[in-house]
């Protein structure tokens, strides 16, 4: 479209800016204060709008879309309640570094601050949960704010941004389509130069006898999988990933020791205890992984991150490099010695053999771990998997292995129940030809279950797996282990019939409770590209192991075999 | 340990919330905060005096730099900067002590801004230590009201 001097409305301009940016899909829900924008969206042939059932669904869809495609996720809501319904999703995206642009309607500028109908100070509310936010006060400012917001969302460590768009600014005319001078510093969006001393960093790594790579979500955002593999293979360095880093290194690789932390594998946590050097690649030593003062306390600790605020935040490190992980690794790898480490790699192989992920599969009931192993085999490990939050999330993290990044969608930092279903829908819109599976529980699925209607309306073949134990399983697990089995408010005395619920939305469903039914159920689940609901009844007392109790360190890990020895299963 | 943070920010209404929000989250007590526009009308200079461990203040500094409206953050070492605070103080006066107070003000180079039969409003500026010292001297006459600006600071220049 040729640039014209003619004045257009703010709403028109916003739609054109989105189109020019390359946005072809947005998730949203209309309302009074955003109507001029929706009127222009109606005329757009380039942007497909997905109508959701709740704004929280919209933003988690945008997150699922963004994480599975690497692109910016866009969501729209009206003012007041529409905008406040985005708050959980914005916080989720902030903690997990997901690039999201939220556009919210706002009451007209002359009504702001008067407690007008559907008015909420979403600018003020979202200050701590966005990387950038702005209340657009004039149509002449739209272009600048849009440029700044999109640059910041994807620049450096990605994250959510919000533009609050008053109704009168949507109808105001402007000819300012582009600005040359932004008000924010380029450090917020340009790749930083490599900061730190590469040579001494490499020398410390080369000196290590038992090194370990500890890979976080930043590796996925930096698209650094290839470099991590190269580094690991060159130096024969075992790799553990965080929950958010899953997929950044192939889960089936000989050097992979799986996930570390609270519900990580025993061998990953033992590797942390035994290593003499640990290199954090885009992770943040968070409290589900590292206890300050005790994490890899005898090892040399090194950290590469794009966010300097992560350095020495919880765990102090000896060596650090600042910059884009991919660029830093490219510069570092040539300085790293090619080494065979038969002893160290062999030692970890032995631990893998002696301390595998374990569960008791001797009864006829379905064990979620066994089911997930089968699901992994049947889907050939190629699915995009989203999860909700709780036991099912940890089992999926342990038993579904990923060869590639951007296939594992989970709420890591915030732990948002209700993330899984909409995230899967968003991922399916971004990856129409891939199998997308939402692994959920009977608790989590009910937090955004209204989005079944979005699946039905757009005929999106999302596969929904519900592990049903009629409990908030993870809450129950903690109550059993740490609150002397006082199951305070964790049991559902009522659950809907999930299969019938699916039928109400024209989604085919099946419920199974016996081990013998698994194969047939999986065939039904994956046979075509239609949506499915598969409800799998599991025992309430099944627990996630290994487990490091909250606030404890790797040394205090409880393994399944420990509980068997103690007479508890 | 006290830190004087000099923060250059874009001059627009939301900036204060962004910056102060960061301090609130880490439960920092801000001793004082002073904001004023710089030679560039689009840029304001914020001076925040805060107590905290060096490592935690360093963290906050890095967090501040992540805010899009923050242009520059500098942790000014006390010995390396000129800092001033303006204070207006109302003290009770009687005929018997008026001259005494006036002569103390002369020693401190404080200005008498207003005078009534029973009160004196004094204007004084200096660094924190001088202000504290001056206030201590006024204490005995009975302080009725105080207004303080909070510290502003600039680094000493080398030639």
XYZ file of C-alpha atoms in Angstrom:
728
model
C 0.000 0.000 0.000
C 1.506 3.361 -1.008
C 2.213 5.816 1.779
C -0.286 8.610 1.642
C -0.453 11.950 3.348
C -4.213 11.620 3.717
C -5.439 11.408 7.266
C -6.867 8.152 8.522
C -8.429 7.171 11.831
C -6.325 5.859 14.681
C -8.131 2.516 14.477
C -7.416 2.240 10.745
C -3.792 3.115 11.373
C -3.437 0.451 14.091
C -4.826 -2.211 11.754
C -2.502 -1.095 8.955
C 0.496 -1.104 11.282
C -0.340 -4.665 12.336
C -0.673 -5.694 8.696
C 2.589 -4.059 7.714
C 4.304 -5.726 10.647
C 3.163 -9.080 9.248
C 0.579 -10.005 11.842
C -1.886 -12.364 10.194
C -3.709 -13.686 13.215
C -4.995 -12.031 16.395
C -6.940 -13.494 19.299
C -9.549 -11.332 20.922
C -12.941 -10.389 22.222
C -14.795 -7.181 21.294
C -16.550 -4.689 23.566
C -17.691 -1.079 23.726
C -14.424 0.785 24.028
C -12.655 -1.158 21.266
C -15.473 -1.044 18.680
C -13.863 1.467 16.270
C -10.822 -0.823 16.093
C -13.002 -3.900 15.490
C -14.810 -1.992 12.747
C -11.511 -1.537 10.925
C -10.462 -5.120 11.665
C -13.681 -6.218 9.947
C -12.416 -4.632 6.731
C -8.972 -6.213 6.905
C -8.314 -9.026 4.472
C -4.871 -9.779 5.884
C -5.622 -10.282 9.555
C -7.678 -13.218 10.770
C -9.349 -12.570 14.095
C -10.027 -15.531 16.358
C -13.010 -14.947 18.581
C -12.455 -16.520 21.980
C -14.795 -17.092 24.904
C -12.807 -15.300 27.592
C -9.959 -12.783 27.275
C -7.667 -15.006 29.346
C -8.155 -17.593 26.619
C -7.113 -15.002 24.026
C -3.829 -14.161 25.668
C -2.857 -17.780 26.370
C -3.655 -18.572 22.731
C -1.365 -15.726 21.724
C 1.271 -17.236 24.034
C 0.877 -20.722 22.540
C 1.057 -19.214 19.078
C 4.159 -17.194 19.934
C 6.050 -20.001 21.661
C 5.362 -22.524 18.927
C 6.173 -20.206 16.013
C 8.746 -17.811 17.475
C 6.607 -14.921 16.236
C 4.860 -12.120 18.093
C 1.507 -13.161 19.598
C -1.229 -10.543 19.456
C -4.391 -10.317 21.562
C -7.162 -7.755 21.760
C -9.578 -6.914 24.563
C -11.941 -4.147 25.430
C -11.548 -1.776 28.364
C -12.250 -2.565 32.032
C -13.051 -6.239 32.608
C -11.786 -7.200 29.158
C -8.424 -5.665 29.925
C -8.179 -6.980 33.486
C -8.881 -10.492 32.189
C -5.535 -10.241 30.384
C -3.602 -9.661 33.586
C -2.834 -13.318 34.372
C -1.678 -13.953 30.818
C 0.547 -10.862 30.778
C 2.170 -11.958 34.037
C 2.606 -15.450 32.640
C 4.258 -14.059 29.508
C 6.479 -11.776 31.598
C 7.769 -14.631 33.743
C 8.292 -16.985 30.800
C 9.619 -14.291 28.423
C 6.971 -14.694 25.723
C 6.624 -11.892 23.139
C 3.009 -10.709 23.338
C 1.346 -7.521 22.137
C -1.909 -6.784 23.925
C -4.125 -4.008 22.605
C -6.869 -2.881 24.966
C -9.741 -0.500 24.431
C -9.997 2.368 26.892
C -12.713 4.897 27.639
C -12.379 8.219 25.848
C -9.534 10.419 27.074
C -11.869 13.008 28.630
C -13.533 10.253 30.692
C -10.300 8.706 31.979
C -10.102 8.990 35.743
C -13.823 9.560 36.237
C -14.763 5.949 37.048
C -16.526 5.758 33.706
C -18.381 2.606 32.657
C -15.913 -0.226 32.034
C -12.980 1.958 32.985
C -9.908 0.367 34.561
C -6.430 1.850 34.825
C -4.897 -0.994 32.846
C -1.804 1.111 32.208
C -1.201 1.393 35.953
C -2.220 -2.207 36.622
C 0.175 -3.639 34.054
C 3.271 -1.594 34.897
C 4.973 -4.424 36.808
C 3.855 -7.193 34.431
C 4.839 -5.793 31.055
C 8.161 -4.923 29.476
C 6.603 -1.832 27.984
C 3.168 -0.284 28.228
C 1.590 2.941 27.094
C -1.661 4.816 27.225
C -1.948 6.293 23.752
C -3.068 9.873 24.239
C -3.174 11.057 20.660
C -3.543 9.394 17.282
C -0.280 11.058 16.303
C 1.468 8.901 18.928
C 0.124 5.550 17.674
C 2.925 4.911 15.199
C 5.669 5.625 17.741
C 4.103 3.532 20.477
C 3.488 0.676 18.046
C 7.086 0.740 16.842
C 8.429 0.883 20.385
C 6.090 -1.818 21.688
C 6.837 -4.332 18.954
C 10.581 -3.716 19.130
C 10.619 -4.167 22.898
C 8.382 -7.282 22.857
C 10.878 -9.210 20.725
C 14.061 -7.359 21.590
C 16.592 -8.702 24.061
C 14.793 -10.937 26.512
C 11.295 -11.136 24.997
C 8.157 -10.305 26.939
C 4.674 -8.830 26.891
C 3.806 -5.247 25.952
C 0.487 -3.458 26.168
C -1.029 -0.553 24.270
C -4.063 1.051 25.894
C -6.111 2.638 23.132
C -8.814 5.162 24.140
C -11.963 5.155 22.061
C -11.615 8.776 20.909
C -8.017 8.157 19.858
C -9.305 5.271 17.735
C -11.539 7.681 15.812
C -9.151 10.652 15.811
C -7.549 11.377 12.438
C -3.807 11.322 11.892
C -1.261 11.258 9.106
C 1.665 10.139 11.278
C 2.342 6.633 10.033
C 5.933 6.234 11.003
C 8.359 8.039 13.244
C 12.102 8.160 12.813
C 13.038 8.969 16.368
C 11.884 6.680 19.140
C 11.813 7.782 22.740
C 13.353 4.597 24.051
C 17.014 3.721 23.984
C 18.196 1.205 21.401
C 19.503 -1.076 24.188
C 15.900 -2.208 24.644
C 15.709 -3.804 21.215
C 19.136 -4.088 19.629
C 21.230 -7.181 20.135
C 23.851 -6.259 22.702
C 27.515 -6.769 21.863
C 29.142 -9.640 23.695
C 30.099 -8.440 27.157
C 32.738 -10.164 29.271
C 35.993 -11.963 28.741
C 35.545 -14.869 26.334
C 39.061 -16.191 26.846
C 38.966 -16.579 30.600
C 35.413 -17.911 30.300
C 36.570 -20.580 27.850
C 39.663 -21.343 29.928
C 37.526 -22.130 32.976
C 35.369 -24.441 30.894
C 38.423 -26.128 29.408
C 39.825 -26.755 32.873
C 36.694 -28.577 34.009
C 36.787 -32.328 34.459
C 33.077 -32.845 35.074
C 31.253 -29.999 33.310
C 27.491 -29.713 32.950
C 25.328 -27.485 30.745
C 22.205 -26.163 32.433
C 19.913 -24.903 29.679
C 16.904 -22.645 30.181
C 14.116 -21.062 28.178
C 16.445 -18.320 26.992
C 18.102 -20.899 24.734
C 14.809 -21.352 22.902
C 14.196 -17.620 22.595
C 17.728 -17.185 21.240
C 17.203 -20.072 18.804
C 20.489 -21.513 20.047
C 19.741 -25.265 19.904
C 22.229 -25.903 17.146
C 25.046 -24.152 18.987
C 24.245 -25.892 22.272
C 24.414 -29.264 20.557
C 27.708 -28.297 18.948
C 29.171 -27.189 22.281
C 27.924 -30.285 24.115
C 29.259 -32.662 21.474
C 32.583 -30.913 21.053
C 33.366 -30.975 24.755
C 31.367 -34.109 25.561
C 29.436 -32.110 28.113
C 26.230 -33.578 29.539
C 23.159 -31.346 29.278
C 20.303 -30.786 31.665
C 17.406 -28.457 30.885
C 14.942 -26.544 33.000
C 11.203 -26.950 32.530
C 11.298 -23.994 30.139
C 14.403 -25.257 28.369
C 12.863 -28.587 27.359
C 13.409 -29.101 23.639
C 16.439 -26.803 23.418
C 18.564 -29.965 23.445
C 17.306 -33.300 22.090
C 15.802 -35.295 24.947
C 16.991 -38.546 23.378
C 20.594 -37.428 22.955
C 23.185 -39.549 24.704
C 24.444 -36.478 26.557
C 20.977 -35.473 27.776
C 20.252 -36.046 31.449
C 16.765 -34.577 31.218
C 15.182 -31.949 33.404
C 16.674 -30.813 36.715
C 15.051 -29.299 39.763
C 12.131 -30.064 42.039
C 10.729 -32.833 39.834
C 13.750 -33.320 37.636
C 15.351 -36.671 36.994
C 17.526 -38.157 39.705
C 20.434 -38.260 37.271
C 20.112 -34.569 36.390
C 20.068 -33.583 40.037
C 22.926 -35.931 40.846
C 24.859 -34.447 37.942
C 24.423 -31.026 39.565
C 25.825 -32.411 42.809
C 28.764 -34.145 41.149
C 29.813 -31.637 38.500
C 32.868 -29.448 39.004
C 31.692 -26.825 36.531
C 28.163 -25.755 35.602
C 27.318 -23.463 32.721
C 23.933 -21.775 32.835
C 22.690 -20.982 29.327
C 19.688 -18.648 29.463
C 18.249 -19.966 32.711
C 17.734 -17.988 35.909
C 18.664 -20.210 38.875
C 15.021 -20.079 39.920
C 13.706 -21.497 43.165
C 12.397 -24.759 41.643
C 15.972 -25.518 40.566
C 18.490 -23.796 42.770
C 18.808 -23.089 46.440
C 21.052 -20.061 46.985
C 24.283 -21.036 48.705
C 23.789 -24.748 48.079
C 23.352 -25.045 44.319
C 26.366 -26.728 42.741
C 28.276 -25.296 45.675
C 31.534 -27.077 44.904
C 31.436 -26.334 41.207
C 32.737 -23.397 39.244
C 29.586 -21.595 38.156
C 29.269 -19.749 34.857
C 26.361 -17.950 33.264
C 25.499 -16.613 29.824
C 22.406 -14.405 29.606
C 20.960 -11.547 27.597
C 19.508 -9.976 30.738
C 22.165 -8.537 33.038
C 19.629 -8.350 35.868
C 19.781 -12.164 36.055
C 23.481 -12.183 36.910
C 24.170 -13.009 40.566
C 20.483 -12.545 41.367
C 19.922 -15.752 43.345
C 23.116 -17.709 42.863
C 26.506 -16.080 42.574
C 28.640 -17.050 39.614
C 32.361 -17.040 38.901
C 32.225 -16.276 35.192
C 29.652 -14.469 33.146
C 29.080 -13.404 29.590
C 26.393 -10.984 28.511
C 24.755 -11.150 25.118
C 22.562 -13.021 22.710
C 23.111 -16.685 23.551
C 23.451 -17.787 19.932
C 26.062 -15.128 19.190
C 27.963 -15.764 22.410
C 28.089 -19.520 21.803
C 29.252 -18.989 18.231
C 32.159 -16.971 19.584
C 32.830 -19.360 22.467
C 32.739 -22.731 20.713
C 36.004 -22.273 18.729
C 37.782 -21.606 22.040
C 36.450 -24.765 23.678
C 38.673 -27.831 23.575
C 37.503 -31.000 21.940
C 37.570 -33.521 24.765
C 36.391 -37.053 25.367
C 35.173 -37.548 28.863
C 34.660 -41.278 29.158
C 34.767 -41.208 32.960
C 32.302 -38.403 33.540
C 29.885 -39.410 30.772
C 30.198 -43.041 31.832
C 29.562 -42.117 35.447
C 26.334 -40.368 34.486
C 25.319 -43.300 32.287
C 25.638 -45.536 35.314
C 23.537 -43.169 37.421
C 20.950 -43.098 34.640
C 20.826 -46.881 34.793
C 20.707 -47.094 38.576
C 18.341 -44.178 39.218
C 15.852 -44.157 36.335
C 12.453 -42.491 36.369
C 10.353 -45.080 38.164
C 6.774 -45.901 39.039
C 4.827 -48.966 40.052
C 2.940 -50.389 37.102
C 1.890 -53.691 38.624
C -1.852 -53.035 38.872
C -4.573 -52.781 36.236
C -5.115 -49.102 36.873
C -3.643 -46.663 34.422
C -0.489 -45.000 35.551
C -0.076 -41.564 33.954
C 3.632 -42.183 33.450
C 2.966 -45.372 31.497
C 0.282 -43.643 29.499
C 2.600 -40.770 28.577
C 5.320 -43.202 27.522
C 2.787 -44.779 25.148
C 1.586 -41.402 23.937
C 5.188 -40.489 23.209
C 5.685 -43.650 21.177
C 2.390 -43.399 19.310
C 2.875 -39.738 18.395
C 6.487 -40.572 17.487
C 7.650 -37.764 19.751
C 6.670 -35.286 17.087
C 3.679 -33.573 18.655
C 3.475 -30.079 20.002
C 2.528 -30.581 23.643
C 0.976 -27.990 25.890
C 0.288 -28.608 29.540
C -1.592 -27.091 32.385
C -0.078 -26.950 35.829
C 0.337 -29.699 38.375
C 1.261 -33.367 38.482
C 0.327 -34.012 34.840
C 2.675 -31.184 33.832
C 5.613 -32.764 35.641
C 4.862 -36.247 34.315
C 4.653 -34.857 30.778
C 7.968 -33.036 31.307
C 9.556 -36.275 32.481
C 8.128 -38.767 29.994
C 7.513 -36.941 26.724
C 10.883 -36.307 25.100
C 11.430 -33.594 22.529
C 13.912 -33.511 19.690
C 13.273 -29.902 18.830
C 12.554 -26.553 20.429
C 9.225 -24.719 20.245
C 7.190 -27.885 20.743
C 6.795 -27.795 24.495
C 4.354 -25.191 25.783
C 4.016 -24.888 29.503
C 3.533 -22.239 32.134
C 6.814 -22.400 34.003
C 7.354 -19.243 36.021
C 3.820 -18.314 36.955
C 2.382 -21.847 37.005
C -0.918 -20.770 35.483
C -3.641 -23.396 35.663
C -5.845 -22.872 32.615
C -2.900 -22.161 30.305
C -2.867 -25.504 28.513
C -6.069 -25.581 26.488
C -5.878 -22.080 24.998
C -2.107 -22.399 24.449
C -2.748 -25.580 22.454
C -5.399 -23.808 20.373
C -3.008 -20.938 19.645
C -0.294 -23.421 18.680
C -2.669 -25.241 16.336
C -3.473 -21.968 14.570
C 0.248 -21.389 14.132
C 1.010 -25.001 13.131
C -2.070 -26.332 11.333
C -0.231 -29.393 10.031
C 1.184 -30.599 13.305
C -0.410 -32.731 15.983
C -1.115 -30.555 19.007
C -1.815 -32.244 22.313
C -2.971 -30.526 25.478
C -2.040 -32.564 28.539
C -4.205 -31.460 31.427
C -5.776 -32.542 34.673
C -9.334 -32.509 35.930
C -8.559 -29.387 37.931
C -6.679 -27.276 35.390
C -8.885 -28.065 32.404
C -11.844 -26.448 34.128
C -10.061 -23.125 34.428
C -10.472 -22.225 30.752
C -12.794 -24.967 29.564
C -14.999 -22.395 27.806
C -12.436 -22.425 24.979
C -13.805 -25.785 23.832
C -16.248 -23.551 21.962
C -13.357 -21.876 20.128
C -12.094 -25.330 19.100
C -15.551 -26.247 17.842
C -16.180 -22.935 16.084
C -12.921 -22.993 14.124
C -12.786 -26.800 13.820
C -9.310 -26.976 15.273
C -8.075 -30.505 15.829
C -6.632 -30.042 19.297
C -6.165 -33.287 21.225
C -7.135 -32.887 24.851
C -5.857 -35.404 27.357
C -7.349 -35.125 30.833
C -5.788 -37.115 33.647
C -8.605 -37.410 36.130
C -7.938 -38.334 39.741
C -10.828 -36.308 41.174
C -8.241 -34.337 43.082
C -6.019 -31.340 42.705
C -3.233 -33.842 42.424
C -0.214 -31.718 43.236
C -1.970 -30.061 46.158
C -2.922 -33.523 47.370
C 0.672 -34.724 46.996
C 1.971 -31.875 49.174
C -0.794 -32.416 51.721
C 0.078 -36.108 51.887
C 3.807 -35.521 52.245
C 3.949 -32.324 54.294
C 0.541 -31.824 55.946
C -0.048 -35.282 57.444
C -2.659 -36.237 54.862
C -5.070 -33.468 55.755
C -6.580 -33.084 52.289
C -7.941 -29.629 52.807
C -10.128 -28.609 49.836
C -8.180 -30.610 47.267
C -10.795 -33.232 46.477
C -13.480 -32.646 43.874
C -16.763 -34.005 45.100
C -18.120 -33.146 41.724
C -16.587 -33.290 38.288
C -18.524 -32.949 35.055
C -18.696 -35.812 32.581
C -15.874 -34.580 30.346
C -16.864 -36.833 27.466
C -20.428 -35.509 27.465
C -19.096 -32.011 27.827
C -17.057 -32.572 24.680
C -20.149 -33.885 22.905
C -21.951 -30.657 23.785
C -19.291 -28.909 21.703
C -19.331 -31.587 18.963
C -15.962 -32.892 20.105
C -15.609 -36.676 20.197
C -14.539 -38.099 23.489
C -13.623 -41.284 25.332
C -13.063 -42.200 28.933
C -10.823 -45.060 30.034
C -9.830 -46.448 33.383
C -8.128 -49.770 32.667
C -4.622 -50.362 31.405
C -5.905 -52.719 28.712
C -7.719 -49.818 27.043
C -4.681 -47.610 26.479
C -3.752 -48.736 22.959
C -7.235 -48.451 21.561
C -7.783 -45.128 23.250
C -4.610 -43.702 21.773
C -5.648 -44.875 18.338
C -8.968 -43.069 18.782
C -7.130 -40.019 20.130
C -4.660 -39.657 17.280
C -6.392 -41.309 14.311
C -7.230 -38.124 12.388
C -6.861 -34.372 12.663
C -10.110 -33.782 14.530
C -10.350 -32.577 18.076
C -10.651 -35.238 20.767
C -11.150 -35.409 24.488
C -9.572 -38.373 26.193
C -10.336 -38.708 29.864
C -7.949 -41.053 31.622
C -8.852 -42.114 35.151
C -5.751 -42.391 37.325
C -5.241 -43.284 40.992
C -5.453 -40.301 43.318
C -2.475 -41.435 45.377
C -0.072 -41.485 42.423
C 2.745 -39.032 43.058
C 5.420 -37.264 41.073
C 8.933 -38.477 41.847
C 11.735 -37.633 42.209
C 10.965 -34.652 44.377
C 13.084 -32.028 46.060
C 10.938 -30.524 48.817
C 10.406 -26.780 48.538
C 13.326 -24.753 49.884
C 15.641 -27.769 49.913
C 18.541 -28.589 47.650
C 19.594 -31.406 45.329
C 21.003 -33.238 48.352
C 17.513 -33.680 49.803
C 15.952 -35.319 46.741
C 13.386 -38.050 47.425
C 13.289 -40.800 44.814
C 10.500 -43.261 44.110
C 12.698 -46.078 45.399
C 13.071 -44.233 48.730
C 9.317 -44.212 49.192
C 9.099 -47.909 48.344
C 11.740 -48.637 50.950
C 9.806 -46.557 53.472
C 6.733 -48.690 52.758
C 4.832 -45.884 51.041
C 3.885 -45.944 47.423
C 24.574 1.357 53.342
C 23.110 4.519 51.827
C 23.088 4.932 48.081
C 22.306 8.017 46.042
C 20.940 6.888 42.701
C 20.846 9.417 39.926
C 18.345 8.273 37.319
C 17.792 10.039 34.012
C 14.299 9.309 32.715
C 11.972 10.367 29.927
C 9.874 13.231 31.208
C 6.328 11.846 31.159
C 3.680 11.091 33.777
C 3.983 7.302 33.995
C 7.686 7.221 34.777
C 7.354 7.819 38.512
C 5.092 4.774 38.900
C 7.435 2.593 36.890
C 10.461 3.574 38.934
C 8.882 3.677 42.372
C 7.116 0.363 41.663
C 10.475 -1.342 41.364
C 11.501 -0.114 44.786
C 8.183 -1.073 46.366
C 8.452 -4.636 45.074
C 11.745 -5.240 46.803
C 10.341 -3.519 49.936
C 12.871 -0.756 49.818
C 12.350 2.236 51.875
C 13.154 5.258 49.826
C 14.737 7.870 52.112
C 14.013 10.629 49.689
C 13.136 11.184 46.098
C 13.566 14.392 44.151
C 12.649 14.909 40.539
C 13.270 17.830 38.263
C 13.622 18.524 34.609
C 17.121 18.729 33.102
C 18.595 21.052 30.477
C 16.686 18.898 27.989
C 12.962 19.441 28.684
C 12.185 15.886 27.556
C 14.433 14.389 30.207
C 14.072 14.475 33.985
C 16.656 13.800 36.633
C 15.497 11.685 39.558
C 17.610 11.422 42.649
C 16.651 8.592 44.950
C 18.328 8.033 48.287
C 17.920 4.482 49.463
C 19.386 2.174 52.077
C 20.366 -1.336 51.057
C 23.117 -3.894 50.589
C 25.426 -3.092 47.711
C 24.471 -6.309 45.913
C 20.758 -5.610 46.167
C 21.132 -2.024 45.037
C 23.176 -3.308 42.095
C 20.225 -5.607 41.238
C 17.799 -2.708 41.395
C 20.101 -0.667 39.193
C 20.009 -3.385 36.534
C 16.255 -3.730 36.878
C 15.894 0.040 36.472
C 17.895 -0.115 33.259
C 15.335 -2.551 31.876
C 12.594 0.075 32.102
C 12.089 1.611 28.654
C 11.828 5.143 30.069
C 15.037 4.939 32.037
C 17.935 6.418 30.125
C 20.780 6.174 32.608
C 21.365 5.060 36.180
C 24.323 6.096 38.259
C 25.107 5.071 41.817
C 26.756 8.216 43.156
C 29.247 7.565 45.881
C 28.676 9.924 48.797
C 32.196 11.256 48.883
C 32.194 11.866 45.178
C 29.176 14.097 44.752
C 27.748 17.426 45.735
C 24.384 16.855 47.336
C 21.955 19.444 48.599
C 18.629 19.422 50.285
C 16.369 22.372 50.960
C 14.432 22.494 54.194
C 11.795 24.934 55.435
C 11.298 24.815 59.179
C 8.887 26.692 61.402
C 10.144 27.215 64.989
C 8.474 28.778 67.987
C 10.024 32.073 69.076
C 9.707 34.306 72.077
C 11.100 37.770 72.592
C 13.749 36.297 74.838
C 15.266 33.900 72.290
C 14.691 35.660 68.971
C 18.200 37.120 68.748
C 19.706 33.818 69.768
C 17.965 31.985 66.932
C 18.913 34.680 64.442
C 22.560 34.373 65.355
C 22.457 30.592 64.987
C 20.941 31.095 61.530
C 23.795 33.442 60.684
C 26.356 30.826 61.625
C 24.581 28.253 59.428
C 23.971 30.788 56.666
C 20.286 29.983 56.925
C 17.760 32.525 55.738
C 14.799 33.780 57.667
C 11.954 33.511 55.216
C 9.079 34.623 57.405
C 8.605 36.079 60.863
C 5.610 36.473 63.137
C 5.291 37.412 66.777
C 5.490 33.779 67.817
C 7.122 31.907 64.940
C 10.034 32.051 62.583
C 10.181 30.213 59.230
C 13.745 29.406 58.308
C 15.095 28.298 54.967
C 18.214 26.184 54.974
C 20.028 24.188 52.364
C 22.960 21.851 52.669
C 23.973 18.235 52.468
C 22.223 15.654 54.642
C 24.680 16.012 57.483
C 24.392 19.787 57.587
C 20.609 19.620 57.438
C 20.519 17.085 60.285
C 22.879 19.259 62.300
C 20.831 22.392 61.731
C 17.596 20.635 62.658
C 19.183 19.443 65.856
C 20.035 23.042 66.743
C 16.448 24.138 66.103
C 14.970 21.264 68.125
C 15.228 23.004 71.445
C 13.097 25.973 70.361
C 10.209 23.759 69.386
C 9.743 22.796 65.744
C 6.173 23.323 64.550
C 6.386 22.223 60.941
C 8.962 20.955 58.482
C 9.058 20.668 54.689
C 12.058 18.985 53.043
C 12.752 18.563 49.340
C 14.819 15.421 49.438
C 18.337 15.385 48.118
C 19.503 16.360 44.710
C 23.024 15.501 43.682
C 25.622 15.895 40.972
C 28.997 14.328 40.581
C 32.133 16.414 41.154
C 33.763 17.254 37.847
C 37.390 16.607 37.187
C 39.130 19.260 35.156
